[in-house]
Structures are given as structure tokens and as C-alpha cells.
């Protein structure tokens, strides 16, 4: 089996998931995401899946830069995957003076056919109905509970608002007794499911909240017939050991390395 069998399905999922913030389109040489409402949100304003069509990486990078200038986006954000790196795009970017940012977020996949055993019974998880505006707002506020400055809260609140209104995402809230204490979402498409935005309120950590959220999302993803459930997590962070305990296995060490062209 091709060692990178997962790469194109993953990139396709990236394009469709981050469409919650804007629009996307594809060419033979690059895929693009741009957001009119969140122009400073790098995940929704970037180029990915760069591929050499015979003109060479330098010519294609010039084309990518022109697209960003047309959309008035700065800096120019480009993700380099293993195939693009092998084709020489990384070397070409570094020669142009790009700031290199090796990903600290490895790709993890859940390959079992059954969800993990239910965690702590004191935590219960509910999917947020599309009509429940109050629950949606609670989900948004939980997403920014770790932000320290007002500027950060405003920025990430706007991102969470867009994500929470995306019809492709299923939102979850975790409760202890009647208090909402954590949140996450699930995006399913073409047999793949992505778990994202997992967060526990600081006052309720180490109570099994994240485990309960992820277990519920896995169960729903498998019940829908998805063949692979995946997520990204910070390498060496506390969540990484949690996901391993739940049965996730590392597929690749940071498959998308982000680079910024500032000039």
C-alpha cells in the first residue's frame, strides 16, 4: 500500500472543513482557501496541495503569490505536504525567504471498529440541535474560555461563531450535573470524520470531560459508517496521551508544514 494513501483524502477534508470560514477552489497546481469575513485566520486563507505540472516549483509559486495578491491577503500562507516537499517546493520557498514552521500537530487516526468504553459516568454529552441558539452560544463561549486578552477573545469568538453555524459540523457539549463544561465538533464527509475544537473549561479539567466528548464523537462517526476518524493534536501535549489511551494511532508526524512569505 502507498505509504501516503491518506494524503489526498486528508487534503480534501481540509478544504471542505475549513469552508466554514470562506470559500475554496482547486487548480492542477494548488488548492486555495480564502475567507472574506476572517482574513487574518490563516487556516482559512492559505494554499495547499502544491503540485508540479512540469513548469517547476518556482513558476508555480509565482502563480500562487499572484493569487494571494489578487485577494489582498498578507502574509502568503502555504502548507507543504510530503509530496510537495519531495517535488522541491520546500527548497523553493526557503530560497524565497519564507519563514518555516514545522508542524507540531501530528495526525492521529482511530482505526478500531468499535468506540472506546464509556468514560466517567459523571460526565454526559449531548449533540447541539440546529435550532438551539442558546446551546450554540454556550459552545462558542467554551471555545474561547482559555483566551487571555480581549483581542484574542474577539478573534477566536469570530472563528467559533463561523464554525458553529456551519451545517457540516455537529456540535457537542459536555455536562457535569447541569453545568456545561466542555465542547467539541465532528465533521463527516466521504467516509472520513474529523474531530476538532475539543476543549474543557479550566475549572473542570481532569474530570474525564475530553474523554467523554471524544468517545461520543467517535461513536457517532462510526455509527454513520465512516471508515476513518481522525484528529490533530499538539505533539507532547497532555491531549496526545489522552488520545492514545482512547485508541488513536499516529499516522504521520505533522503532515502539513506551514510557511509564510512576508515579501
PDB file of N, CA, C and O in Angstrom, residues 198-238:
ATOM      1  N   UNK A 198     -11.786  20.423  20.474  1.00  0.00           N
ATOM      2  CA  UNK A 198     -12.018  19.774  21.773  1.00  0.00           C
ATOM      3  C   UNK A 198     -11.476  20.682  22.874  1.00  0.00           C
ATOM      4  O   UNK A 198     -10.295  21.044  22.866  1.00  0.00           O
ATOM      5  N   UNK A 199     -12.327  21.052  23.807  1.00  0.00           N
ATOM      6  CA  UNK A 199     -11.896  21.935  24.888  1.00  0.00           C
ATOM      7  C   UNK A 199     -12.684  21.639  26.151  1.00  0.00           C
ATOM      8  O   UNK A 199     -13.867  21.290  26.097  1.00  0.00           O
ATOM      9  N   UNK A 200     -11.993  21.751  27.283  1.00  0.00           N
ATOM     10  CA  UNK A 200     -12.617  21.625  28.599  1.00  0.00           C
ATOM     11  C   UNK A 200     -12.404  22.926  29.354  1.00  0.00           C
ATOM     12  O   UNK A 200     -11.302  23.493  29.328  1.00  0.00           O
ATOM     13  N   UNK A 201     -13.442  23.405  30.010  1.00  0.00           N
ATOM     14  CA  UNK A 201     -13.293  24.618  30.816  1.00  0.00           C
ATOM     15  C   UNK A 201     -12.224  24.380  31.881  1.00  0.00           C
ATOM     16  O   UNK A 201     -12.179  23.308  32.502  1.00  0.00           O
ATOM     17  N   UNK A 202     -11.328  25.364  32.102  1.00  0.00           N
ATOM     18  CA  UNK A 202     -10.218  25.158  33.050  1.00  0.00           C
ATOM     19  C   UNK A 202     -10.645  24.684  34.435  1.00  0.00           C
ATOM     20  O   UNK A 202      -9.917  23.934  35.089  1.00  0.00           O
ATOM     21  N   UNK A 203     -11.815  25.090  34.897  1.00  0.00           N
ATOM     22  CA  UNK A 203     -12.249  24.713  36.245  1.00  0.00           C
ATOM     23  C   UNK A 203     -12.707  23.259  36.335  1.00  0.00           C
ATOM     24  O   UNK A 203     -12.921  22.748  37.437  1.00  0.00           O
ATOM     25  N   UNK A 204     -12.849  22.593  35.183  1.00  0.00           N
ATOM     26  CA  UNK A 204     -13.396  21.235  35.183  1.00  0.00           C
ATOM     27  C   UNK A 204     -12.440  20.224  34.557  1.00  0.00           C
ATOM     28  O   UNK A 204     -12.866  19.133  34.172  1.00  0.00           O
ATOM     29  N   UNK A 205     -11.175  20.551  34.463  1.00  0.00           N
ATOM     30  CA  UNK A 205     -10.227  19.631  33.846  1.00  0.00           C
ATOM     31  C   UNK A 205      -9.873  18.480  34.784  1.00  0.00           C
ATOM     32  O   UNK A 205     -10.070  18.562  35.986  1.00  0.00           O
ATOM     33  N   UNK A 206      -9.383  17.403  34.168  1.00  0.00           N
ATOM     34  CA  UNK A 206      -9.032  16.170  34.879  1.00  0.00           C
ATOM     35  C   UNK A 206     -10.256  15.519  35.530  1.00  0.00           C
ATOM     36  O   UNK A 206     -10.165  14.906  36.589  1.00  0.00           O
ATOM     37  N   UNK A 207     -11.392  15.669  34.854  1.00  0.00           N
ATOM     38  CA  UNK A 207     -12.628  15.031  35.331  1.00  0.00           C
ATOM     39  C   UNK A 207     -13.206  14.091  34.268  1.00  0.00           C
ATOM     40  O   UNK A 207     -14.343  13.639  34.400  1.00  0.00           O
ATOM     41  N   UNK A 208     -12.450  13.834  33.197  1.00  0.00           N
ATOM     42  CA  UNK A 208     -12.926  12.943  32.147  1.00  0.00           C
ATOM     43  C   UNK A 208     -13.783  13.611  31.093  1.00  0.00           C
ATOM     44  O   UNK A 208     -14.443  12.927  30.299  1.00  0.00           O
ATOM     45  N   UNK A 209     -13.758  14.943  31.034  1.00  0.00           N
ATOM     46  CA  UNK A 209     -14.630  15.672  30.103  1.00  0.00           C
ATOM     47  C   UNK A 209     -14.205  15.437  28.652  1.00  0.00           C
ATOM     48  O   UNK A 209     -15.026  15.080  27.796  1.00  0.00           O
ATOM     49  N   UNK A 210     -12.916  15.647  28.352  1.00  0.00           N
ATOM     50  CA  UNK A 210     -12.445  15.463  26.976  1.00  0.00           C
ATOM     51  C   UNK A 210     -12.637  14.022  26.520  1.00  0.00           C
ATOM     52  O   UNK A 210     -13.024  13.762  25.372  1.00  0.00           O
ATOM     53  N   UNK A 211     -12.383  13.066  27.411  1.00  0.00           N
ATOM     54  CA  UNK A 211     -12.584  11.653  27.058  1.00  0.00           C
ATOM     55  C   UNK A 211     -14.034  11.391  26.676  1.00  0.00           C
ATOM     56  O   UNK A 211     -14.321  10.684  25.702  1.00  0.00           O
ATOM     57  N   UNK A 212     -14.957  11.960  27.446  1.00  0.00           N
ATOM     58  CA  UNK A 212     -16.378  11.754  27.163  1.00  0.00           C
ATOM     59  C   UNK A 212     -16.769  12.370  25.826  1.00  0.00           C
ATOM     60  O   UNK A 212     -17.519  11.771  25.039  1.00  0.00           O
ATOM     61  N   UNK A 213     -16.274  13.570  25.548  1.00  0.00           N
ATOM     62  CA  UNK A 213     -16.589  14.238  24.287  1.00  0.00           C
ATOM     63  C   UNK A 213     -16.079  13.436  23.093  1.00  0.00           C
ATOM     64  O   UNK A 213     -16.814  13.181  22.129  1.00  0.00           O
ATOM     65  N   UNK A 214     -14.814  13.043  23.143  1.00  0.00           N
ATOM     66  CA  UNK A 214     -14.214  12.346  22.007  1.00  0.00           C
ATOM     67  C   UNK A 214     -14.832  10.961  21.826  1.00  0.00           C
ATOM     68  O   UNK A 214     -15.082  10.522  20.698  1.00  0.00           O
ATOM     69  N   UNK A 215     -15.126  10.278  22.933  1.00  0.00           N
ATOM     70  CA  UNK A 215     -15.771   8.966  22.834  1.00  0.00           C
ATOM     71  C   UNK A 215     -17.131   9.071  22.154  1.00  0.00           C
ATOM     72  O   UNK A 215     -17.478   8.252  21.291  1.00  0.00           O
ATOM     73  N   UNK A 216     -17.909  10.094  22.515  1.00  0.00           N
ATOM     74  CA  UNK A 216     -19.222  10.278  21.883  1.00  0.00           C
ATOM     75  C   UNK A 216     -19.067  10.593  20.394  1.00  0.00           C
ATOM     76  O   UNK A 216     -19.800  10.054  19.549  1.00  0.00           O
ATOM     77  N   UNK A 217     -18.105  11.450  20.059  1.00  0.00           N
ATOM     78  CA  UNK A 217     -17.897  11.798  18.652  1.00  0.00           C
ATOM     79  C   UNK A 217     -17.465  10.575  17.846  1.00  0.00           C
ATOM     80  O   UNK A 217     -17.928  10.366  16.715  1.00  0.00           O
ATOM     81  N   UNK A 218     -16.580   9.753  18.413  1.00  0.00           N
ATOM     82  CA  UNK A 218     -16.161   8.523  17.727  1.00  0.00           C
ATOM     83  C   UNK A 218     -17.366   7.611  17.496  1.00  0.00           C
ATOM     84  O   UNK A 218     -17.558   7.068  16.398  1.00  0.00           O
ATOM     85  N   UNK A 219     -18.173   7.428  18.535  1.00  0.00           N
ATOM     86  CA  UNK A 219     -19.334   6.540  18.422  1.00  0.00           C
ATOM     87  C   UNK A 219     -20.273   7.008  17.314  1.00  0.00           C
ATOM     88  O   UNK A 219     -20.752   6.199  16.503  1.00  0.00           O
ATOM     89  N   UNK A 220     -20.536   8.306  17.247  1.00  0.00           N
ATOM     90  CA  UNK A 220     -21.429   8.825  16.208  1.00  0.00           C
ATOM     91  C   UNK A 220     -20.796   8.693  14.824  1.00  0.00           C
ATOM     92  O   UNK A 220     -21.476   8.365  13.845  1.00  0.00           O
ATOM     93  N   UNK A 221     -19.489   8.957  14.738  1.00  0.00           N
ATOM     94  CA  UNK A 221     -18.807   8.851  13.446  1.00  0.00           C
ATOM     95  C   UNK A 221     -18.858   7.422  12.915  1.00  0.00           C
ATOM     96  O   UNK A 221     -19.115   7.192  11.723  1.00  0.00           O
ATOM     97  N   UNK A 222     -18.621   6.448  13.779  1.00  0.00           N
ATOM     98  CA  UNK A 222     -18.664   5.048  13.352  1.00  0.00           C
ATOM     99  C   UNK A 222     -20.088   4.620  13.017  1.00  0.00           C
ATOM    100  O   UNK A 222     -20.312   3.869  12.059  1.00  0.00           O
ATOM    101  N   UNK A 223     -21.059   5.109  13.788  1.00  0.00           N
ATOM    102  CA  UNK A 223     -22.456   4.761  13.523  1.00  0.00           C
ATOM    103  C   UNK A 223     -22.907   5.278  12.162  1.00  0.00           C
ATOM    104  O   UNK A 223     -23.787   4.687  11.524  1.00  0.00           O
ATOM    105  N   UNK A 224     -22.300   6.378  11.707  1.00  0.00           N
ATOM    106  CA  UNK A 224     -22.629   6.936  10.394  1.00  0.00           C
ATOM    107  C   UNK A 224     -21.938   6.187   9.259  1.00  0.00           C
ATOM    108  O   UNK A 224     -22.162   6.497   8.086  1.00  0.00           O
ATOM    109  N   UNK A 225     -21.080   5.230   9.588  1.00  0.00           N
ATOM    110  CA  UNK A 225     -20.416   4.432   8.568  1.00  0.00           C
ATOM    111  C   UNK A 225     -19.072   4.959   8.121  1.00  0.00           C
ATOM    112  O   UNK A 225     -18.524   4.486   7.116  1.00  0.00           O
ATOM    113  N   UNK A 226     -18.515   5.927   8.837  1.00  0.00           N
ATOM    114  CA  UNK A 226     -17.193   6.443   8.463  1.00  0.00           C
ATOM    115  C   UNK A 226     -16.136   5.362   8.646  1.00  0.00           C
ATOM    116  O   UNK A 226     -16.151   4.612   9.625  1.00  0.00           O
ATOM    117  N   UNK A 227     -15.212   5.315   7.707  1.00  0.00           N
ATOM    118  CA  UNK A 227     -14.163   4.303   7.739  1.00  0.00           C
ATOM    119  C   UNK A 227     -12.946   4.754   8.530  1.00  0.00           C
ATOM    120  O   UNK A 227     -12.148   3.925   8.975  1.00  0.00           O
ATOM    121  N   UNK A 228     -12.784   6.059   8.686  1.00  0.00           N
ATOM    122  CA  UNK A 228     -11.625   6.563   9.417  1.00  0.00           C
ATOM    123  C   UNK A 228     -12.024   7.817  10.184  1.00  0.00           C
ATOM    124  O   UNK A 228     -12.657   8.721   9.632  1.00  0.00           O
ATOM    125  N   UNK A 229     -11.662   7.856  11.454  1.00  0.00           N
ATOM    126  CA  UNK A 229     -11.890   9.016  12.315  1.00  0.00           C
ATOM    127  C   UNK A 229     -10.522   9.578  12.670  1.00  0.00           C
ATOM    128  O   UNK A 229      -9.627   8.835  13.084  1.00  0.00           O
ATOM    129  N   UNK A 230     -10.339  10.875  12.493  1.00  0.00           N
ATOM    130  CA  UNK A 230      -9.009  11.438  12.718  1.00  0.00           C
ATOM    131  C   UNK A 230      -9.086  12.766  13.447  1.00  0.00           C
ATOM    132  O   UNK A 230     -10.145  13.393  13.558  1.00  0.00           O
ATOM    133  N   UNK A 231      -7.930  13.189  13.933  1.00  0.00           N
ATOM    134  CA  UNK A 231      -7.788  14.490  14.574  1.00  0.00           C
ATOM    135  C   UNK A 231      -6.317  14.882  14.571  1.00  0.00           C
ATOM    136  O   UNK A 231      -5.437  14.067  14.292  1.00  0.00           O
ATOM    137  N   UNK A 232      -6.068  16.148  14.863  1.00  0.00           N
ATOM    138  CA  UNK A 232      -4.718  16.645  15.082  1.00  0.00           C
ATOM    139  C   UNK A 232      -4.592  17.041  16.550  1.00  0.00           C
ATOM    140  O   UNK A 232      -5.552  17.530  17.154  1.00  0.00           O
ATOM    141  N   UNK A 233      -3.404  16.853  17.104  1.00  0.00           N
ATOM    142  CA  UNK A 233      -3.169  17.290  18.475  1.00  0.00           C
ATOM    143  C   UNK A 233      -1.719  17.713  18.626  1.00  0.00           C
ATOM    144  O   UNK A 233      -0.854  17.291  17.856  1.00  0.00           O
ATOM    145  N   UNK A 234      -1.452  18.547  19.602  1.00  0.00           N
ATOM    146  CA  UNK A 234      -0.101  19.059  19.795  1.00  0.00           C
ATOM    147  C   UNK A 234       0.827  17.953  20.288  1.00  0.00           C
ATOM    148  O   UNK A 234       0.528  17.263  21.266  1.00  0.00           O
ATOM    149  N   UNK A 235       1.950  17.789  19.592  1.00  0.00           N
ATOM    150  CA  UNK A 235       2.920  16.765  19.982  1.00  0.00           C
ATOM    151  C   UNK A 235       3.457  17.054  21.381  1.00  0.00           C
ATOM    152  O   UNK A 235       3.881  18.173  21.678  1.00  0.00           O
ATOM    153  N   UNK A 236       3.418  16.052  22.237  1.00  0.00           N
ATOM    154  CA  UNK A 236       3.926  16.202  23.590  1.00  0.00           C
ATOM    155  C   UNK A 236       2.965  16.858  24.553  1.00  0.00           C
ATOM    156  O   UNK A 236       3.254  16.956  25.751  1.00  0.00           O
ATOM    157  N   UNK A 237       1.820  17.322  24.061  1.00  0.00           N
ATOM    158  CA  UNK A 237       0.841  17.962  24.927  1.00  0.00           C
ATOM    159  C   UNK A 237       0.039  16.934  25.710  1.00  0.00           C
ATOM    160  O   UNK A 237       0.054  15.736  25.402  1.00  0.00           O
ATOM    161  N   UNK A 238      -0.696  17.385  26.730  1.00  0.00           N
ATOM    162  CA  UNK A 238      -1.462  16.440  27.552  1.00  0.00           C
ATOM    163  C   UNK A 238      -2.537  15.699  26.772  1.00  0.00           C
ATOM    164  O   UNK A 238      -2.875  14.562  27.109  1.00  0.00           O
TER     165      UNK A 238
END
